Coordinates of C-alpha atoms and ligand atoms in Angstrom, one line a residue:
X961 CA -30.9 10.8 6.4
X962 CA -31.2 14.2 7.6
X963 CA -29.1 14.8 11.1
X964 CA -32.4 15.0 13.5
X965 CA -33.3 11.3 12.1
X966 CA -29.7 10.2 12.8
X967 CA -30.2 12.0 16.4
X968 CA -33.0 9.6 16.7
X969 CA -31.3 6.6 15.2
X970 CA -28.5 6.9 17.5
X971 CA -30.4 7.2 20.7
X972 CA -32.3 4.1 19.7
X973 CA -29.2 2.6 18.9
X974 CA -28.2 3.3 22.5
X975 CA -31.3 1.7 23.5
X976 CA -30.6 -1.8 21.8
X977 CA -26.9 -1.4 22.8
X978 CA -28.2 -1.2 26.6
X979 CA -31.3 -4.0 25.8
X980 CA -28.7 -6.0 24.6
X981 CA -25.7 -5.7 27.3
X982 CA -28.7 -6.5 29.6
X983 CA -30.1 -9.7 28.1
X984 CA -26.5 -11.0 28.1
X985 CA -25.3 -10.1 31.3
X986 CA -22.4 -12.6 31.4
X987 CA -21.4 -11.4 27.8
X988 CA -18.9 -8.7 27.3
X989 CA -20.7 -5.3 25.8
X990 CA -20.7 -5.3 21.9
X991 CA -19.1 -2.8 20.3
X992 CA -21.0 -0.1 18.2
X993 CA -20.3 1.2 15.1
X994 CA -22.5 4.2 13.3
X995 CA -21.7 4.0 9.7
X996 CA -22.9 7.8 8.4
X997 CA -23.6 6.4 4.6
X998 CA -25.6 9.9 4.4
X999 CA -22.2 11.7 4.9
X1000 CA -20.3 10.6 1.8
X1001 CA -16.1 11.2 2.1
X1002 CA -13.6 11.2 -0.4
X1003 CA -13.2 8.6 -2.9
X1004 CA -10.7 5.8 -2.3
X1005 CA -8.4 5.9 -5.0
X1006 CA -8.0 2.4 -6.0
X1007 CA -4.2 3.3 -5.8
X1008 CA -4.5 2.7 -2.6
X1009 CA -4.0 -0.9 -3.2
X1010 CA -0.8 -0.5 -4.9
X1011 CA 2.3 -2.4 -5.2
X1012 CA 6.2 -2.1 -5.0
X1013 CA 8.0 -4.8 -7.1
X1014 CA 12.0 -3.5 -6.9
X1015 CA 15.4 -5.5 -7.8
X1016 CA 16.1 -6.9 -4.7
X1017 CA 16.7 -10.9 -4.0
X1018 CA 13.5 -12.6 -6.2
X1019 CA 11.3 -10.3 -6.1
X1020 CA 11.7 -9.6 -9.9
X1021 CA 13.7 -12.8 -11.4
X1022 CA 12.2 -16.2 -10.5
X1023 CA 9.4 -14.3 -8.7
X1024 CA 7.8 -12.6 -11.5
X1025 CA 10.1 -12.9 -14.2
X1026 CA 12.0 -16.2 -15.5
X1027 CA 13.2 -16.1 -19.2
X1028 CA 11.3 -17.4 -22.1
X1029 CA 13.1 -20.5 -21.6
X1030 CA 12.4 -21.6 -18.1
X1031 CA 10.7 -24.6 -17.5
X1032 CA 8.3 -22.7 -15.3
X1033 CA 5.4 -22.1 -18.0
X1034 CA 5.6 -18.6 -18.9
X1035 CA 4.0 -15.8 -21.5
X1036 CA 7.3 -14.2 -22.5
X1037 CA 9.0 -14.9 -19.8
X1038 CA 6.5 -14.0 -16.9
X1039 CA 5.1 -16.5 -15.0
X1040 CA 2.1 -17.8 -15.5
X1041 CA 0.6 -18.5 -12.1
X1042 CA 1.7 -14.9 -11.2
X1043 CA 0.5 -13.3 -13.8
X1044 CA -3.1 -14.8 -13.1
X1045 CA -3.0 -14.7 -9.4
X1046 CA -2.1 -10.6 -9.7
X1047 CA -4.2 -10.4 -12.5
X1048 CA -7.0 -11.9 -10.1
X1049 CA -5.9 -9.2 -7.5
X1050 CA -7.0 -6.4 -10.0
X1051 CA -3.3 -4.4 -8.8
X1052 CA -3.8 -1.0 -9.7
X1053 CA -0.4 0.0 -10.1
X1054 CA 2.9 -1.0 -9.7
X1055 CA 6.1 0.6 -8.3
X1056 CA 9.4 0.1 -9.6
X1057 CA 12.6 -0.4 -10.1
X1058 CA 13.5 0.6 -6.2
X1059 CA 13.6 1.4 -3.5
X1060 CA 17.0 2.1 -2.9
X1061 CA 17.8 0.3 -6.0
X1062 CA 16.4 3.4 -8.3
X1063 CA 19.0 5.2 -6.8
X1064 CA 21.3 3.1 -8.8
X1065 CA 19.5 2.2 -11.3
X1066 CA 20.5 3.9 -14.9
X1067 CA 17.5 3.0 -17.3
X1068 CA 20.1 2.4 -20.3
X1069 CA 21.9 -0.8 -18.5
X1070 CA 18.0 -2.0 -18.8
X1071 CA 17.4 -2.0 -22.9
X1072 CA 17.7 -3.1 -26.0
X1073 CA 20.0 -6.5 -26.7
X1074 CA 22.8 -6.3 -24.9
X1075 CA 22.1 -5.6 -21.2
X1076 CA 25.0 -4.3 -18.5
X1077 CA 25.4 -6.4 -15.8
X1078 CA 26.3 -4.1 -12.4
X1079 CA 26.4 -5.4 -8.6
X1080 CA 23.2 -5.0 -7.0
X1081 CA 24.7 -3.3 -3.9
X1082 CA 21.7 -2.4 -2.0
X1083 CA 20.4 -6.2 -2.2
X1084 CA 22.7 -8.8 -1.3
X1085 CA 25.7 -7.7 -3.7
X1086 CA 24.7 -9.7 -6.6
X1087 CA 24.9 -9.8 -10.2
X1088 CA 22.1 -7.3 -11.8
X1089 CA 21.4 -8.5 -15.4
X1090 CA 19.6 -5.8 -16.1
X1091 CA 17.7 -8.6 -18.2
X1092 CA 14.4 -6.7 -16.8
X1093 CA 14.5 -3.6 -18.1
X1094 CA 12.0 -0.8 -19.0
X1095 CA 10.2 -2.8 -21.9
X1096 CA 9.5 -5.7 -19.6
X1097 CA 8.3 -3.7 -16.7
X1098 CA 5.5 -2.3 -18.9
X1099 CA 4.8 -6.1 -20.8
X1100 CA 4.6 -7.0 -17.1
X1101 CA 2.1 -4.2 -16.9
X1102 CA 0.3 -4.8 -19.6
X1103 CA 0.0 -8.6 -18.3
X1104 CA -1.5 -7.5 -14.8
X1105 CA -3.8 -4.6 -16.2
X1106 CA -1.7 -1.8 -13.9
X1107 CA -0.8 1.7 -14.4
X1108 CA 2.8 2.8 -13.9
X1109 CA 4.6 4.2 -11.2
X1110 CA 8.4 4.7 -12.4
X1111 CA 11.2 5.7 -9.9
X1112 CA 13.7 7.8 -11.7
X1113 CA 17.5 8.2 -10.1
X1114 CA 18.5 11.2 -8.1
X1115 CA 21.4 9.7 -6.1
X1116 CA 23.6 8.6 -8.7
X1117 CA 21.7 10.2 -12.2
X1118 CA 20.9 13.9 -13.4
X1119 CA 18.0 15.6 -14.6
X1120 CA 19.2 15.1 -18.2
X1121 CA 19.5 11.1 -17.0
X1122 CA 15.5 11.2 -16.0
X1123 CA 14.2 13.5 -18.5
X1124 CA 15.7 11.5 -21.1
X1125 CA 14.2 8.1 -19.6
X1126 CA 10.9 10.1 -19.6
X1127 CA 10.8 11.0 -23.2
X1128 CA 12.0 7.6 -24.3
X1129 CA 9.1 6.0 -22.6
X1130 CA 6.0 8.9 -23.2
X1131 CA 7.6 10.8 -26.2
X1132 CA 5.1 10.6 -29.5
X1133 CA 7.5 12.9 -31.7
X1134 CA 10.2 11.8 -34.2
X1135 CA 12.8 11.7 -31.8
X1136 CA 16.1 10.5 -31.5
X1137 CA 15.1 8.1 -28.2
X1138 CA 11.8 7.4 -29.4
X1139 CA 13.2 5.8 -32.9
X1140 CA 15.3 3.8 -30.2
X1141 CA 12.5 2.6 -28.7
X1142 CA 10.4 2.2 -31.4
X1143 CA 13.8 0.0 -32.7
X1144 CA 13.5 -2.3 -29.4
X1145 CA 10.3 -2.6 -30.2
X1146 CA 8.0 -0.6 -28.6
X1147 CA 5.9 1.6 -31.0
X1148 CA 3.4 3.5 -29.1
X1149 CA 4.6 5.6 -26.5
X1150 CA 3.7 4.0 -22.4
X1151 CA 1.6 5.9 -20.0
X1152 CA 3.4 6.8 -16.6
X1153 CA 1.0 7.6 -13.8
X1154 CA 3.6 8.2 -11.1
X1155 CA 7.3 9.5 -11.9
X1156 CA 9.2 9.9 -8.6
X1157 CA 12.0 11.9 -8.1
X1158 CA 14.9 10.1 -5.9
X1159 CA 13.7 7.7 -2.4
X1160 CA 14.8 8.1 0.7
X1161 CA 17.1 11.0 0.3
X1162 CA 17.4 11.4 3.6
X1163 CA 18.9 7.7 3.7
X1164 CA 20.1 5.5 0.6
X1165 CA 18.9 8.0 -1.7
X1166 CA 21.9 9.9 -1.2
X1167 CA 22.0 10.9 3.1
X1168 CA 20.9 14.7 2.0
X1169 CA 19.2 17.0 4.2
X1170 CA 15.6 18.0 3.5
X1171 CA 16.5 21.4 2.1
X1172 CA 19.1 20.4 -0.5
X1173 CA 16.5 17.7 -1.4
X1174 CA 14.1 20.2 -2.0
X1175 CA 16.2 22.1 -4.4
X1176 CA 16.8 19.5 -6.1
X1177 CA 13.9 18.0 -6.4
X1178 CA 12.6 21.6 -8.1
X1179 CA 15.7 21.2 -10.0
X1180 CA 14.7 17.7 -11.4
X1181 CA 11.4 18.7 -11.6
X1182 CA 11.9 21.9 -13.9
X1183 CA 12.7 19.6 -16.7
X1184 CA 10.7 16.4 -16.4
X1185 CA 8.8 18.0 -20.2
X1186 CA 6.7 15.5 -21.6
X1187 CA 3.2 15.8 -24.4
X1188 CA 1.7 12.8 -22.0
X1189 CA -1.7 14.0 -21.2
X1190 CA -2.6 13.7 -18.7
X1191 CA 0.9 14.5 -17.8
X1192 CA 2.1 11.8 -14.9
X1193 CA 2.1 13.2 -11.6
X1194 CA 5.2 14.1 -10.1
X1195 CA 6.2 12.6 -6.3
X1196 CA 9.0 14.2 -4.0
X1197 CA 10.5 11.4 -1.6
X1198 CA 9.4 12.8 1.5
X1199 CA 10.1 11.3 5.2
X1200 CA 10.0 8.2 7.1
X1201 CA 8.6 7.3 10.5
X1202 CA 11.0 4.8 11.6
X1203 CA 13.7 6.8 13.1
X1204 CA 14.3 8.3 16.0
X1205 CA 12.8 11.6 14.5
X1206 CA 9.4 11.2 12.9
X1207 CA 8.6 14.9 12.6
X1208 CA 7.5 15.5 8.9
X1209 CA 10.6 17.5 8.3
X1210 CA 11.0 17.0 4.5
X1211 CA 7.5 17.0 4.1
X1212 CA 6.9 20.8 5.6
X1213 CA 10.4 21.4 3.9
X1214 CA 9.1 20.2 0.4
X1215 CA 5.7 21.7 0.9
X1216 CA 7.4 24.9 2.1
X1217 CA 9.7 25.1 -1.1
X1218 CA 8.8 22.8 -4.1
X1219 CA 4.9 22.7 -4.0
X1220 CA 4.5 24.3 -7.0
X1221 CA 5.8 21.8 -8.5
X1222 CA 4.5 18.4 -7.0
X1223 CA 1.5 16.4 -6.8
X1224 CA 2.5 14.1 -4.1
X1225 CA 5.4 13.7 -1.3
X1226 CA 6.1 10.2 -0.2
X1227 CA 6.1 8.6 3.6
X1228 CA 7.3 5.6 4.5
X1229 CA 6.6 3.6 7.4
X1230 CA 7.3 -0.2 8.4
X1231 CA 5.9 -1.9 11.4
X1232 CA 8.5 -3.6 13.5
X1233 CA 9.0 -4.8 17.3
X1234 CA 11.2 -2.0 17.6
X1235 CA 11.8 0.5 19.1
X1236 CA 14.8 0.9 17.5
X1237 CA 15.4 -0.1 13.4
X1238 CA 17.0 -3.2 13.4
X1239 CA 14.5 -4.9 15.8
X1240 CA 12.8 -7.3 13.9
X1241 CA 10.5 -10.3 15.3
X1242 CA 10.6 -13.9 13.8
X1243 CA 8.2 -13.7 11.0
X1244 CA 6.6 -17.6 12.5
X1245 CA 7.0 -18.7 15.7
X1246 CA 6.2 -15.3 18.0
X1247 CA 4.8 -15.3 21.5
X1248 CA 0.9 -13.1 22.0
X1249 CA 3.6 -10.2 23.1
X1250 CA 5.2 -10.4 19.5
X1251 CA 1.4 -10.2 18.0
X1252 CA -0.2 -7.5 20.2
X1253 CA 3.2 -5.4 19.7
X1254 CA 3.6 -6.0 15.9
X1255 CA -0.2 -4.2 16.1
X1256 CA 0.3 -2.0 18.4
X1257 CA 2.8 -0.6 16.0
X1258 CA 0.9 -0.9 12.8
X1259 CA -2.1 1.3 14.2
X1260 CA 0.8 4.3 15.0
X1261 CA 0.2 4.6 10.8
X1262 CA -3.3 6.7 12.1
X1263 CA -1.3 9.3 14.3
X1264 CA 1.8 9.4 11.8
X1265 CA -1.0 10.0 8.6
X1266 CA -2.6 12.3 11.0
X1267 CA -0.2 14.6 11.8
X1268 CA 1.1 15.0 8.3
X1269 CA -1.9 15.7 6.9
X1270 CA -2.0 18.0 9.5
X1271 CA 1.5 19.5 9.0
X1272 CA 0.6 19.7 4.6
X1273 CA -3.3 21.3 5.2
X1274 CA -1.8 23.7 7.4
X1275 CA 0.5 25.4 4.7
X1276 CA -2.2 24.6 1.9
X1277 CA -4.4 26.8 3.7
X1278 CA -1.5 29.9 4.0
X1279 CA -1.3 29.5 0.3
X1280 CA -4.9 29.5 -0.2
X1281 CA -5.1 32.3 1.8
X1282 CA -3.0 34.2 -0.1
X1283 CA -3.9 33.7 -3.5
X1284 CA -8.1 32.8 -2.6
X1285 CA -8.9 33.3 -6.4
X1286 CA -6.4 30.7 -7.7
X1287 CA -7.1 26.9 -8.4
X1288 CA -5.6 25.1 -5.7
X1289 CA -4.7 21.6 -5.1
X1290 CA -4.4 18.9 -2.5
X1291 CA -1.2 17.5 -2.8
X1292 CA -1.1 13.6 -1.9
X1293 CA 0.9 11.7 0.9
X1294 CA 1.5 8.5 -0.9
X1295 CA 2.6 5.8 1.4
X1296 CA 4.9 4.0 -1.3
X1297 CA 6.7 1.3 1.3
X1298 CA 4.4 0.0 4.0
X1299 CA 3.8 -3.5 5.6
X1300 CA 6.0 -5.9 8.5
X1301 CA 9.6 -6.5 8.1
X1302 CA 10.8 -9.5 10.4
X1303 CA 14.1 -11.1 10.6
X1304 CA 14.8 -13.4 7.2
X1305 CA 14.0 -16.4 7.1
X1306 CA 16.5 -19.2 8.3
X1307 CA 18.9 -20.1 5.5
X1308 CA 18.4 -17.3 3.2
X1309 CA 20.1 -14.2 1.4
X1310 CA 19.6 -12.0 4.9
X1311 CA 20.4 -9.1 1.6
X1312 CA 17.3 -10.8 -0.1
X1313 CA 14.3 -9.5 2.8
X1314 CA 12.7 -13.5 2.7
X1315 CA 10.0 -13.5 5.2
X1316 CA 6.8 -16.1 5.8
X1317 CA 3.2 -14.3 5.8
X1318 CA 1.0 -15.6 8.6
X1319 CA -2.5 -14.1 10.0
X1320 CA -0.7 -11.5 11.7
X1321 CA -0.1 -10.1 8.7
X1322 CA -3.4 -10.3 7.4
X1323 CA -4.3 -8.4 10.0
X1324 CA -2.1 -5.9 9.7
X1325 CA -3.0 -5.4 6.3
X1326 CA -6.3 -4.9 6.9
X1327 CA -5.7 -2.3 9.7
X1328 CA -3.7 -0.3 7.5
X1329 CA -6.4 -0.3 5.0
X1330 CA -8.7 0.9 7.4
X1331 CA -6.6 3.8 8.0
X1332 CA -6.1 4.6 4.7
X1333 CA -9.5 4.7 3.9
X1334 CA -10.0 7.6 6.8
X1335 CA -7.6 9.6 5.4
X1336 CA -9.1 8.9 1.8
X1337 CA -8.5 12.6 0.8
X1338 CA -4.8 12.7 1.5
X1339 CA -3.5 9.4 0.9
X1340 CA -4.4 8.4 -2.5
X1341 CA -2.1 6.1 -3.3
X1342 CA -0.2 3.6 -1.4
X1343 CA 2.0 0.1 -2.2
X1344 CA 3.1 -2.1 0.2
X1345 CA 6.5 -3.6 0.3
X1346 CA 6.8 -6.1 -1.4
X1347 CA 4.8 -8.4 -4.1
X1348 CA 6.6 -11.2 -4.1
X1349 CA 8.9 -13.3 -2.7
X1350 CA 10.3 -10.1 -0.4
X1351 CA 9.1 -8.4 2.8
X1352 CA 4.9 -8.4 3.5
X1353 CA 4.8 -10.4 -0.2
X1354 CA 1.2 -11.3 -1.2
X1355 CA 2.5 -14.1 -3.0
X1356 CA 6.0 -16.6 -2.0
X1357 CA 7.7 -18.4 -5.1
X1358 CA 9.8 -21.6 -4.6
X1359 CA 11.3 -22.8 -7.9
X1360 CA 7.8 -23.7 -9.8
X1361 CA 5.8 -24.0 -6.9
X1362 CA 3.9 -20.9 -5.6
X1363 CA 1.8 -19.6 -3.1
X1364 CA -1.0 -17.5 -1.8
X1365 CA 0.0 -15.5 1.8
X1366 CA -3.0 -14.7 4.2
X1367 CA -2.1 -10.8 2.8
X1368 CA -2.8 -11.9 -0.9
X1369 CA -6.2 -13.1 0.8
X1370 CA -6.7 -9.3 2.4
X1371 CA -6.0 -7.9 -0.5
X1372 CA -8.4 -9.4 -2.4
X1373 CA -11.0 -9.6 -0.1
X1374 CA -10.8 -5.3 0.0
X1375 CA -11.3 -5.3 -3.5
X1376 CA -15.0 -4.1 -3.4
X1377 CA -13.0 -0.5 -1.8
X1378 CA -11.1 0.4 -4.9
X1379 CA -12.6 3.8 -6.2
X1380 CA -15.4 3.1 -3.2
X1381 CA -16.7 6.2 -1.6
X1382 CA -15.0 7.0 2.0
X1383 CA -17.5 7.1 4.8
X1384 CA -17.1 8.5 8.1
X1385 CA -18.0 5.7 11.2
X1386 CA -18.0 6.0 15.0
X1387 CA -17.2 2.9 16.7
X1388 CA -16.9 2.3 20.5
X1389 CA -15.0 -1.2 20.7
X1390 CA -13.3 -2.6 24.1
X1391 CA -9.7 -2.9 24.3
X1392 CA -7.7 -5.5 24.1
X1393 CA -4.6 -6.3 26.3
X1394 CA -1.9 -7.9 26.8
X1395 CA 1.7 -7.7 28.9
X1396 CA 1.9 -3.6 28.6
X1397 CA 0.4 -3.8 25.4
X1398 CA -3.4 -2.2 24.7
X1399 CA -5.2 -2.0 21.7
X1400 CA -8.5 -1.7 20.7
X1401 CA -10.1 -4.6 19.7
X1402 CA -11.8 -3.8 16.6
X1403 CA -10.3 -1.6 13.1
X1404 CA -13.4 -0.6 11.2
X1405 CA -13.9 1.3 8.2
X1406 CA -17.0 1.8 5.4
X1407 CA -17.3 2.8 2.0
X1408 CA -20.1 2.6 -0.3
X1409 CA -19.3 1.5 -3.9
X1410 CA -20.0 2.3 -7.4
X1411 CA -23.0 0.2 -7.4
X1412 CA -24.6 1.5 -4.4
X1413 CA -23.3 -1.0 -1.8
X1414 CA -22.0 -0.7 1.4
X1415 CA -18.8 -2.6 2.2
X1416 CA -17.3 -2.7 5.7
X1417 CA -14.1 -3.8 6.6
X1418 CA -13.2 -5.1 9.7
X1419 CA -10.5 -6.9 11.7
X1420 CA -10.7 -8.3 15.5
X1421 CA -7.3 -7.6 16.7
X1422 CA -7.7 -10.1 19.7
X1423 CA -6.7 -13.6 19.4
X1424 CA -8.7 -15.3 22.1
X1425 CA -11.7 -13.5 22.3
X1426 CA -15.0 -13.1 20.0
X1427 CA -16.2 -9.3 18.8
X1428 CA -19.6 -8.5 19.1
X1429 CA -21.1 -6.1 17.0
X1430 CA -23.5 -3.9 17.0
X1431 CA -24.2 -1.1 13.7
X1432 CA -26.2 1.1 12.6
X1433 CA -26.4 2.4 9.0
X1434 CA -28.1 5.5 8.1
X1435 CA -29.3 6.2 4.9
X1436 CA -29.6 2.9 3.6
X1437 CA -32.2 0.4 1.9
X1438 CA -29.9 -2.6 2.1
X1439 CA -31.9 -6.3 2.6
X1440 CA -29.1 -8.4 3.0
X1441 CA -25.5 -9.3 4.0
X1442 CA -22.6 -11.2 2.6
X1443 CA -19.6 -11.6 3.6
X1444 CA -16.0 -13.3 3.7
X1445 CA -13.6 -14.1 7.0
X1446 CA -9.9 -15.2 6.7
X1447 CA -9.1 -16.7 10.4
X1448 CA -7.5 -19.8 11.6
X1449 CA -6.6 -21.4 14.4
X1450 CA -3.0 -20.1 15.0
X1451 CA -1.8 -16.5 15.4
X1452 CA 1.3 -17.4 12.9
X1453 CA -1.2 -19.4 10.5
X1454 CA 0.3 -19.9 7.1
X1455 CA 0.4 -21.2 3.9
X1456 CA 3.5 -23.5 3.0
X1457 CA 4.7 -25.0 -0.3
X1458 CA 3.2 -28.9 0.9
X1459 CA 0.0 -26.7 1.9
X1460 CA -0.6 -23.7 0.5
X1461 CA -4.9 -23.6 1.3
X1462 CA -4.5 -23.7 5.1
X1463 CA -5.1 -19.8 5.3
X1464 CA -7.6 -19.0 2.9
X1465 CA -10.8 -16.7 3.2
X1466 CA -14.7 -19.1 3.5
X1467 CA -18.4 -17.3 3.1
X1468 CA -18.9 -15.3 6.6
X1469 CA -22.5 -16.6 8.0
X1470 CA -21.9 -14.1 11.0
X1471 CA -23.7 -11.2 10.5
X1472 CA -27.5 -10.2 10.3
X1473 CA -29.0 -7.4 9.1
X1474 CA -32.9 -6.1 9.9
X1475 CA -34.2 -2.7 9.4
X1476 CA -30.6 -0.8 9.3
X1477 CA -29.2 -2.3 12.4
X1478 CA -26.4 -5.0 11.5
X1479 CA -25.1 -7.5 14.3
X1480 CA -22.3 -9.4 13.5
X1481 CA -19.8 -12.1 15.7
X1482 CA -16.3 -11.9 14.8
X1483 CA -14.3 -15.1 16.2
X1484 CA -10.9 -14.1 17.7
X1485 CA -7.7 -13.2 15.0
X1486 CA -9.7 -12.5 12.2
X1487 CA -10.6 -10.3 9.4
X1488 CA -14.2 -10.0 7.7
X1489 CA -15.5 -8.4 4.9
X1490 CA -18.8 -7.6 4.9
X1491 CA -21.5 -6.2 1.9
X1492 CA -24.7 -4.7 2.3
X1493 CA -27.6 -4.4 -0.9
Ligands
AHR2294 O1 11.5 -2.2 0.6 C1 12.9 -2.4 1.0 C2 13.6 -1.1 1.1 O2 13.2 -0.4 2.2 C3 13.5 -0.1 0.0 O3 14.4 -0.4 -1.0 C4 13.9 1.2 0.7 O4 13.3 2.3 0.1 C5 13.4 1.0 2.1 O5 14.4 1.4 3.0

């Protein structure tokens, strides 16, 4: 659609956005929401919908990995049901072994027969068998269909330690390390998308400042040598927004001083009560002032995504303009720990991060997303903390029994975005409010996928009232609409051992579509998916 024909669209829109505020007096004015599908973005990478599994309470063993001789029925010792319930969730890759674990983690305690068991200090100061090691990470892999994304040791290793865990995993040569692991068992070499150098320095990685980090990091960096190809792409631990200072100061630093030598810097950013770390809501059980806060603080991903891209495109473009004839690159901000950390759950390892997944959640998932997708260009990879059994899980293990959370169900209902083209929208929703809280009511985004369809992603942040919607989608032939919804009748809806359906996601019979205008009802609390063809 050229832009005089979306002039015209949008004043007609206008038009039916007035008709319609008038025929329903009483009603409260729909929101609008131009969907530019002429004005295609980047791509979503589907690493966008990436996820962290690190050592830390059973988020690896009984979670994901019991022993070949469990009782729990298992493929070499991975469980079944979450095998085929990630499997279902097509996870694009998977982030491991920490966290601040990596930082302890020496990739030799982790293979071949006999394992060394350490104290898992970060997590709860237990035992670490070390019985999941590299070679299990990647059956694990194998088992899901994900790509790789290895964490290698800066705290407590060297560059030799991590260059030598690279070459035994990618090395194709008659080496020394690759007969070893050719010996354990493991004849081809793996493929490593994501190799990341150190987490959190500025914290458990080792409490460095930004520009000692940096040197190291270009020291690390120098020799991570491997024939992969393509070689995996290398990630700096960059900054995190939840203290006191959220300036992107290792990020500039890094981009300043090691961007030769990166593809990516990490950002981490958890949603709490706040405002200080440490204040955590109950996970069940929170008053409207503990929901409208939790998402008030989600949506402060947008300025905190904004302002970094800001911060990195500001010194791409010195570089570029300096060297205009070279090939430059985009460097990524990959948001590698995201999601809602609430106090653990009564009775448990508080070193083990337990905590229940209710709607709330599924809302802030699908917010998140929704940013993402904006910043589709910049952020091309994200995983959110944690998959099971730990933090915003998508799936919560108890002995055999298992089950889906309402994120699991957000997760999968997003699907149709993975590798989905970005497009740019313009919605004008009403706010919702509560105590001193004020949101707006509606998170949108678009996208249109490989197969020419448009998907739209939306969530109605506002637990008592319905979301009218008014859109408009230019260049498009799409006939019809489908769609899912995950709601319920509680804010802290969730899924329990004894019943593990009550949250799931039903067919969406809420939206109609005729001649490029889409109007859609979206009851209180709830997140809809919607596709156009
Ligand atoms: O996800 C839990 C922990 O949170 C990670 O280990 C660490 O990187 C972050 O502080």
């Amino acid at each position: 659609m050229r832009k005089r024909e979306a002039g015209h669209l949008a004043a007609l829109f206008l038009l039916i956005t007035a008709a319609f505020g008038a025929l329903t007096a009483a009603a409260p004015r729909p929101a609008t929401l131009i969907i530019h599908a002429d004005r295609p973005g980047a791509t979503i990478s589907k690493n966008v919908y990436g996820q962290f599994s690190e050592h830390l309470g059973s988020g690896i063993y009984g979670g994901i990995y019991v022993g070949e001789n469990s009782p729990i029925p298992n493929t070499r010792g991975f469980r079944n049901d979450v095998i085929s319930a990630l499997r279902e969730l097509s996870v694009p890759i998977v982030r491991w072994p920490g966290g601040c674990f990596a930082d302890e983690y020496h990739w030799r305690d982790g293979i071949g027969p006999t394992r060394t068991t350490r104290i898992n200090t970060n997590w709860g100061g237990v035992p670490e068998s070390n019985e999941f090691g590299t070679h299990e990470f990647f059956d694990f892999l194998e088992l899901i269909g994900a790509d790789a994304y290895v964490n290698a040791n800066v705290g407590t290793g060297s560059p030799a330690e991590a260059a030598q865990w690279l070459e035994y995993m990618t090395g194709d040569q008659d080496t020394t390390l690759v007969r070893e692991r050719k010996a354990n068992g493991r004849d081809k070499p793996w493929k490593i998308s994501i190799y990341a150098i150190g987490n959190e320095t500025w914290g458990c990685g080792g409490n460095m400042t930004a520009q000692y980090y940096s040197d190291l990091y270009n020291q690390y960096a120098t020799f991570m040598k491997t024939t992969q190809n393509p070689r995996p792409e290398l990630l700096a631990s960059g900054d995190s927004a939840n203290g006191s200072d959220t300036r992107p100061v290792f990020t500039e630093t890094l981009m300043e001083k090691a961007r030769a030598r990166l593809d990516a810097i990490s950002f981490h950013y958890y949603t709490i009560l706040g405002p200080r770390w440490g204040d955590f809501d109950t996970a069940t059980g929170f008053s409207e002032s503990g929901w409208i806060n939790m998402l008030s603080q989600t949506l402060r991903m947008d300025g905190f995504i904004k302002r970094y891209d800001a911060a990195m495109s500001a010194i791409e473009k010195q570089t570029w303009a300096k060297n205009p004839s070279k090939p430059h690159k985009k460097i990524g901000l990959y948001v590698d720990e995201w999601g809602a950390w609430y106090k653990p759950e009564p009775g448990t390892n508080p070193g083990f991060l337990v905590q229940q997944n209710t709607l709330r959640d599924a809302i802030i998932a699908a917010a998140n997303f929704n940013i993402f997708h904006k910043y589709a260009g910049r952020v091309r990879m994200t995983a959110i903390a944690q998959t099971v059994n730990v933090l915003q899980a998508m799936i919560l293990t108890d002995g055999p029994r298992m089950l889906l959370t309402p994120t699991y169900h957000v997760f999968h209902m997003y699907k149709p975005f993975q590798n989905a083209i970005s497009l740019p929208i313009e919605l004008k929703t009403g706010t919702y409010k509560y105590g001193k809280w004020s949101v707006p009511q509606l998170s949108a985004s678009a996208a249109r996928t490989g197969d020419g369809a448009i998907v739209i992603g939306l969530a109605n942040l506002d637990p008592r009232n319905t979301a009218t919607i008014l859109a408009i989608i230019s260049d498009s032939s799409a006939r019809q609409v489908n769609g899912e919804i995950l709601t319920a009748d509680a804010m802290d809806a969730h899924n329990t051992f004894d019943d593990p359906n009550l949250v799931h996601p039903v067919a969406f019979d809420g939206a109609k579509l005729a001649n490029n205008i889409l109007t859609a009802r979206l009851p209180p609390k709830s997140v809809v998916v919607l596709t156009l063809r």
